[in-house]
Structure formats: structure tokens, C-alpha cells
Amino acid sequence: MERIEKAANQIAEQIERWFFKYHKKEKSGFNGSEIFTIFHHLYYEKQNELIRRMNLNKHEIPVVALSSNKNEFIIITTERFIRIYDSGTESLLYSNFEGHVGYKSMAAGQRERSKLMSVKTEGYVSEFGLKRKDGQIIYWVIPTGGPGFAFWNVTDKCALIGRKYLIKDYK
């Protein structure tokens, strides 16, 4: 398949379109306090903190951010998924991303540990599998319910970026 050249800002706009389409809202419908939100709507201090930890490539743009908890984020950039957590970061390039394997089963919490909860339940987190093209599955903890399914929907389309687009390199 021949790849189409696109600038990083064009890819960022595409990711935002997928995000807005899923939520059925416009950019003004987000303020940065949402669990899954527009990166540039986060507080300026949080943006700077995350940017320092991401080690972005020269033209890479952070587009949307998913918060699993106060100190853990998954950033969807124009080139990859970046997981930022207490002890470090890890990433998966779209060119190496095949698709999702979905949520693992989850327990509800301390009091209901023996009772299995649905991943559609709001307010919990569960391991979510991202499958690499080499067959390896990476599990990252993401929220359940609406934010998790929005992440699933938007990131599923990121495999298209890896297959279809070649990011223009400006020098």
C-alpha cells in the first residue's frame, strides 16, 4: 500500500476529528477536566509536566490525554501512544500497532473483590490490551465506562495512521 504524506498538524486534526465525532461534541465542549480530553485543554502546568516526560520527536504533537489516575496518563500524539506513570514512560508507535484486544476482566474493589464487574461500569480501571504487529500484547490500565470506550474507539483508528500515512519531515 502506498502511504500518503501528511504533516503532523494534519494528523493532529484527524485525531481530534475522531475524538469529537465519538463524543458528538465540538472543541468548546471540553475544558480539560475530563478523564479523556484535549491535551491543550489541560492546565498549563500539567501540559508542561507531561511534555517534559514524553521525550517528543521534533514534529510530534500531543493531541488527546487519558487519565487513569492523578499521576498516570496515556497521551495520543501524532506518532504514538505514550504512557506516563510514576516510575517512567513507555510508548507504542502507530507503525507497530495492530489493534486492540480489549479489557481484561476486573474486580470491583476492596469490598467486592470476589464479584466481577463489567468494564462498562464507570469509575473503575482495568487492564486494556494493545496488540503490536509482532503479536506482543501490552497491557495498560485505563478507566472503564465512557472514557475507556472513547479511548478504545479513538485509538483503534490510530492503526490507520501507522499503515496509511507518512509524516512529512520538515528540516
PDB file of C-alpha atoms in Angstrom:
ATOM      1  CA  MET A   1       0.000   0.000   0.000  1.00  0.00           C
ATOM      2  CA  GLU A   2       1.312   3.411  -0.931  1.00  0.00           C
ATOM      3  CA  ARG A   3       1.491   5.778   2.003  1.00  0.00           C
ATOM      4  CA  ILE A   4       0.157   9.311   1.863  1.00  0.00           C
ATOM      5  CA  GLU A   5       2.337  12.177   3.072  1.00  0.00           C
ATOM      6  CA  LYS A   6       0.765  14.302   5.780  1.00  0.00           C
ATOM      7  CA  ALA A   7       2.092  16.995   8.069  1.00  0.00           C
ATOM      8  CA  ALA A   8       1.964  16.408  11.816  1.00  0.00           C
ATOM      9  CA  ASN A   9      -0.674  19.126  12.245  1.00  0.00           C
ATOM     10  CA  GLN A  10      -2.895  17.374   9.667  1.00  0.00           C
ATOM     11  CA  ILE A  11      -2.649  14.133  11.622  1.00  0.00           C
ATOM     12  CA  ALA A  12      -3.398  16.019  14.862  1.00  0.00           C
ATOM     13  CA  GLU A  13      -6.526  17.477  13.249  1.00  0.00           C
ATOM     14  CA  GLN A  14      -7.606  13.980  12.121  1.00  0.00           C
ATOM     15  CA  ILE A  15      -7.216  12.560  15.645  1.00  0.00           C
ATOM     16  CA  GLU A  16      -9.222  15.484  17.030  1.00  0.00           C
ATOM     17  CA  ARG A  17     -11.977  14.852  14.437  1.00  0.00           C
ATOM     18  CA  TRP A  18     -12.198  11.201  15.559  1.00  0.00           C
ATOM     19  CA  PHE A  19     -12.292  12.346  19.192  1.00  0.00           C
ATOM     20  CA  PHE A  20     -15.047  14.940  18.587  1.00  0.00           C
ATOM     21  CA  LYS A  21     -17.053  12.584  16.386  1.00  0.00           C
ATOM     22  CA  TYR A  22     -17.058   9.887  19.073  1.00  0.00           C
ATOM     23  CA  HIS A  23     -18.162  12.357  21.756  1.00  0.00           C
ATOM     24  CA  LYS A  24     -20.586  14.165  19.435  1.00  0.00           C
ATOM     25  CA  LYS A  25     -19.203  17.490  20.696  1.00  0.00           C
ATOM     26  CA  GLU A  26     -17.084  20.337  19.434  1.00  0.00           C
ATOM     27  CA  LYS A  27     -13.791  21.526  20.900  1.00  0.00           C
ATOM     28  CA  SER A  28     -15.602  24.090  23.052  1.00  0.00           C
ATOM     29  CA  GLY A  29     -17.437  21.217  24.764  1.00  0.00           C
ATOM     30  CA  PHE A  30     -14.240  20.242  26.614  1.00  0.00           C
ATOM     31  CA  ASN A  31     -12.455  22.155  29.363  1.00  0.00           C
ATOM     32  CA  GLY A  32      -9.542  19.850  30.276  1.00  0.00           C
ATOM     33  CA  SER A  33     -11.103  18.425  33.429  1.00  0.00           C
ATOM     34  CA  GLU A  34     -12.488  15.356  31.631  1.00  0.00           C
ATOM     35  CA  ILE A  35     -10.854  11.939  32.118  1.00  0.00           C
ATOM     36  CA  PHE A  36     -10.310  11.763  28.331  1.00  0.00           C
ATOM     37  CA  THR A  37      -9.717  15.260  26.995  1.00  0.00           C
ATOM     38  CA  ILE A  38      -7.920  17.521  24.555  1.00  0.00           C
ATOM     39  CA  PHE A  39      -4.257  17.779  25.578  1.00  0.00           C
ATOM     40  CA  HIS A  40      -4.098  21.549  25.115  1.00  0.00           C
ATOM     41  CA  HIS A  41      -7.104  21.998  27.414  1.00  0.00           C
ATOM     42  CA  LEU A  42      -5.187  20.535  30.380  1.00  0.00           C
ATOM     43  CA  TYR A  43      -3.858  23.041  32.896  1.00  0.00           C
ATOM     44  CA  TYR A  44      -0.725  24.700  31.551  1.00  0.00           C
ATOM     45  CA  GLU A  45       1.377  23.296  34.412  1.00  0.00           C
ATOM     46  CA  LYS A  46       0.151  19.729  33.722  1.00  0.00           C
ATOM     47  CA  GLN A  47       0.867  20.126  29.997  1.00  0.00           C
ATOM     48  CA  ASN A  48       4.424  21.262  30.733  1.00  0.00           C
ATOM     49  CA  GLU A  49       4.997  18.446  33.219  1.00  0.00           C
ATOM     50  CA  LEU A  50       3.793  15.839  30.712  1.00  0.00           C
ATOM     51  CA  ILE A  51       5.766  17.350  27.817  1.00  0.00           C
ATOM     52  CA  ARG A  52       8.967  17.201  29.891  1.00  0.00           C
ATOM     53  CA  ARG A  53       8.391  13.487  30.473  1.00  0.00           C
ATOM     54  CA  MET A  54       7.263  12.487  26.953  1.00  0.00           C
ATOM     55  CA  ASN A  55      10.526  12.992  25.046  1.00  0.00           C
ATOM     56  CA  LEU A  56       8.626  14.070  21.929  1.00  0.00           C
ATOM     57  CA  ASN A  57      10.147  13.797  18.489  1.00  0.00           C
ATOM     58  CA  LYS A  58      10.888  17.024  16.630  1.00  0.00           C
ATOM     59  CA  HIS A  59       7.474  17.435  14.953  1.00  0.00           C
ATOM     60  CA  GLU A  60       5.379  15.190  17.213  1.00  0.00           C
ATOM     61  CA  ILE A  61       2.258  16.837  18.646  1.00  0.00           C
ATOM     62  CA  PRO A  62       0.362  15.659  21.753  1.00  0.00           C
ATOM     63  CA  VAL A  63      -3.328  15.621  20.820  1.00  0.00           C
ATOM     64  CA  VAL A  64      -5.511  13.972  23.479  1.00  0.00           C
ATOM     65  CA  ALA A  65      -4.891  12.710  27.013  1.00  0.00           C
ATOM     66  CA  LEU A  66      -6.467   9.930  29.056  1.00  0.00           C
ATOM     67  CA  SER A  67      -6.022   9.985  32.821  1.00  0.00           C
ATOM     68  CA  SER A  68      -6.107   6.650  34.661  1.00  0.00           C
ATOM     69  CA  ASN A  69      -5.481   8.407  37.938  1.00  0.00           C
ATOM     70  CA  LYS A  70      -3.891  11.621  39.150  1.00  0.00           C
ATOM     71  CA  ASN A  71      -0.345  10.550  38.237  1.00  0.00           C
ATOM     72  CA  GLU A  72      -0.868   8.297  35.214  1.00  0.00           C
ATOM     73  CA  PHE A  73      -1.702   9.409  31.683  1.00  0.00           C
ATOM     74  CA  ILE A  74      -1.809   7.977  28.200  1.00  0.00           C
ATOM     75  CA  ILE A  75      -1.156  10.648  25.594  1.00  0.00           C
ATOM     76  CA  ILE A  76      -2.192  10.130  21.998  1.00  0.00           C
ATOM     77  CA  THR A  77       0.252  12.038  19.821  1.00  0.00           C
ATOM     78  CA  THR A  78       0.584  12.337  16.084  1.00  0.00           C
ATOM     79  CA  GLU A  79       3.026   9.375  16.078  1.00  0.00           C
ATOM     80  CA  ARG A  80       2.341   7.100  19.037  1.00  0.00           C
ATOM     81  CA  PHE A  81       0.670   6.303  22.335  1.00  0.00           C
ATOM     82  CA  ILE A  82       2.765   7.393  25.316  1.00  0.00           C
ATOM     83  CA  ARG A  83       2.050   6.034  28.782  1.00  0.00           C
ATOM     84  CA  ILE A  84       3.360   8.236  31.594  1.00  0.00           C
ATOM     85  CA  TYR A  85       3.387   6.797  35.104  1.00  0.00           C
ATOM     86  CA  ASP A  86       5.197   7.309  38.415  1.00  0.00           C
ATOM     87  CA  SER A  87       8.343   5.384  37.577  1.00  0.00           C
ATOM     88  CA  GLY A  88       8.698   6.199  33.880  1.00  0.00           C
ATOM     89  CA  THR A  89       7.237   6.213  30.411  1.00  0.00           C
ATOM     90  CA  GLU A  90       6.659   3.726  27.623  1.00  0.00           C
ATOM     91  CA  SER A  91       5.304   4.152  24.136  1.00  0.00           C
ATOM     92  CA  LEU A  92       3.915   2.338  21.131  1.00  0.00           C
ATOM     93  CA  LEU A  93       4.372   3.754  17.639  1.00  0.00           C
ATOM     94  CA  TYR A  94       1.342   3.574  15.357  1.00  0.00           C
ATOM     95  CA  SER A  95       3.521   1.867  12.751  1.00  0.00           C
ATOM     96  CA  ASN A  96       3.895  -1.024  15.263  1.00  0.00           C
ATOM     97  CA  PHE A  97       0.243  -1.010  16.423  1.00  0.00           C
ATOM     98  CA  GLU A  98      -2.046  -3.692  15.025  1.00  0.00           C
ATOM     99  CA  GLY A  99      -5.141  -3.114  17.158  1.00  0.00           C
ATOM    100  CA  HIS A 100      -6.810  -3.748  20.495  1.00  0.00           C
ATOM    101  CA  VAL A 101      -7.536  -6.957  22.325  1.00  0.00           C
ATOM    102  CA  GLY A 102      -9.799  -5.111  24.761  1.00  0.00           C
ATOM    103  CA  TYR A 103     -10.210  -5.188  28.521  1.00  0.00           C
ATOM    104  CA  LYS A 104      -9.162  -7.985  30.836  1.00  0.00           C
ATOM    105  CA  SER A 105     -11.737  -8.965  33.462  1.00  0.00           C
ATOM    106  CA  MET A 106     -11.692  -6.743  36.508  1.00  0.00           C
ATOM    107  CA  ALA A 107     -12.600  -6.903  40.157  1.00  0.00           C
ATOM    108  CA  ALA A 108     -14.688  -4.050  41.528  1.00  0.00           C
ATOM    109  CA  GLY A 109     -12.668  -3.084  44.558  1.00  0.00           C
ATOM    110  CA  GLN A 110     -11.690  -3.958  48.077  1.00  0.00           C
ATOM    111  CA  ARG A 111     -15.172  -4.767  49.405  1.00  0.00           C
ATOM    112  CA  GLU A 112     -16.340  -6.577  46.278  1.00  0.00           C
ATOM    113  CA  ARG A 113     -13.117  -8.246  45.196  1.00  0.00           C
ATOM    114  CA  SER A 114     -14.820 -11.580  44.572  1.00  0.00           C
ATOM    115  CA  LYS A 115     -17.589 -10.045  42.491  1.00  0.00           C
ATOM    116  CA  LEU A 116     -16.735  -9.474  38.823  1.00  0.00           C
ATOM    117  CA  MET A 117     -17.729  -6.072  37.445  1.00  0.00           C
ATOM    118  CA  SER A 118     -18.471  -5.065  33.878  1.00  0.00           C
ATOM    119  CA  VAL A 119     -15.992  -2.872  32.036  1.00  0.00           C
ATOM    120  CA  LYS A 120     -18.976  -0.690  31.203  1.00  0.00           C
ATOM    121  CA  THR A 121     -19.162   0.361  34.863  1.00  0.00           C
ATOM    122  CA  GLU A 122     -17.964   3.933  35.415  1.00  0.00           C
ATOM    123  CA  GLY A 123     -15.353   4.824  37.996  1.00  0.00           C
ATOM    124  CA  TYR A 124     -13.018   1.836  37.838  1.00  0.00           C
ATOM    125  CA  VAL A 125      -9.856   0.957  35.962  1.00  0.00           C
ATOM    126  CA  SER A 126      -8.864  -2.238  34.195  1.00  0.00           C
ATOM    127  CA  GLU A 127      -6.036  -3.600  32.097  1.00  0.00           C
ATOM    128  CA  PHE A 128      -6.533  -2.924  28.407  1.00  0.00           C
ATOM    129  CA  GLY A 129      -4.560  -4.734  25.712  1.00  0.00           C
ATOM    130  CA  LEU A 130      -2.819  -3.061  22.786  1.00  0.00           C
ATOM    131  CA  LYS A 131      -1.543  -5.559  20.218  1.00  0.00           C
ATOM    132  CA  ARG A 132       1.720  -4.914  18.418  1.00  0.00           C
ATOM    133  CA  LYS A 133       2.264  -6.099  14.849  1.00  0.00           C
ATOM    134  CA  ASP A 134       4.793  -8.655  16.160  1.00  0.00           C
ATOM    135  CA  GLY A 135       1.978 -10.279  18.194  1.00  0.00           C
ATOM    136  CA  GLN A 136       3.067  -8.966  21.603  1.00  0.00           C
ATOM    137  CA  ILE A 137       0.249  -7.605  23.743  1.00  0.00           C
ATOM    138  CA  ILE A 138       0.939  -4.644  26.000  1.00  0.00           C
ATOM    139  CA  TYR A 139      -1.469  -4.131  28.897  1.00  0.00           C
ATOM    140  CA  TRP A 140      -2.027  -0.625  30.213  1.00  0.00           C
ATOM    141  CA  VAL A 141      -4.501   0.306  32.935  1.00  0.00           C
ATOM    142  CA  ILE A 142      -7.242   2.602  31.667  1.00  0.00           C
ATOM    143  CA  PRO A 143     -10.608   3.767  33.034  1.00  0.00           C
ATOM    144  CA  THR A 144     -13.713   1.716  32.407  1.00  0.00           C
ATOM    145  CA  GLY A 145     -17.042   3.047  31.246  1.00  0.00           C
ATOM    146  CA  GLY A 146     -17.398   6.009  28.900  1.00  0.00           C
ATOM    147  CA  PRO A 147     -13.805   7.319  28.991  1.00  0.00           C
ATOM    148  CA  GLY A 148     -12.339   3.871  28.365  1.00  0.00           C
ATOM    149  CA  PHE A 149     -14.649   3.130  25.469  1.00  0.00           C
ATOM    150  CA  ALA A 150     -13.946   6.557  23.967  1.00  0.00           C
ATOM    151  CA  PHE A 151     -10.210   5.776  24.223  1.00  0.00           C
ATOM    152  CA  TRP A 152     -10.814   2.377  22.608  1.00  0.00           C
ATOM    153  CA  ASN A 153     -12.743   3.943  19.740  1.00  0.00           C
ATOM    154  CA  VAL A 154     -10.303   6.782  19.029  1.00  0.00           C
ATOM    155  CA  THR A 155      -7.128   4.737  19.392  1.00  0.00           C
ATOM    156  CA  ASP A 156      -8.459   1.947  17.204  1.00  0.00           C
ATOM    157  CA  LYS A 157      -8.314   4.400  14.324  1.00  0.00           C
ATOM    158  CA  CYS A 158      -4.648   5.194  15.069  1.00  0.00           C
ATOM    159  CA  ALA A 159      -3.669   1.929  13.377  1.00  0.00           C
ATOM    160  CA  LEU A 160      -4.705   3.712  10.146  1.00  0.00           C
ATOM    161  CA  ILE A 161      -2.088   6.387  10.776  1.00  0.00           C
ATOM    162  CA  GLY A 162       0.630   3.754  11.041  1.00  0.00           C
ATOM    163  CA  ARG A 163      -0.488   1.964   7.876  1.00  0.00           C
ATOM    164  CA  LYS A 164      -1.629   4.818   5.706  1.00  0.00           C
ATOM    165  CA  TYR A 165       0.326   7.989   6.471  1.00  0.00           C
ATOM    166  CA  LEU A 166       3.904   9.078   6.194  1.00  0.00           C
ATOM    167  CA  ILE A 167       4.589  12.124   8.340  1.00  0.00           C
ATOM    168  CA  LYS A 168       6.350  14.888   6.437  1.00  0.00           C
ATOM    169  CA  ASP A 169       9.726  15.687   7.928  1.00  0.00           C
ATOM    170  CA  TYR A 170      10.401  19.402   7.926  1.00  0.00           C
ATOM    171  CA  LYS A 171      14.046  20.380   8.267  1.00  0.00           C
TER     172      LYS A 171
END
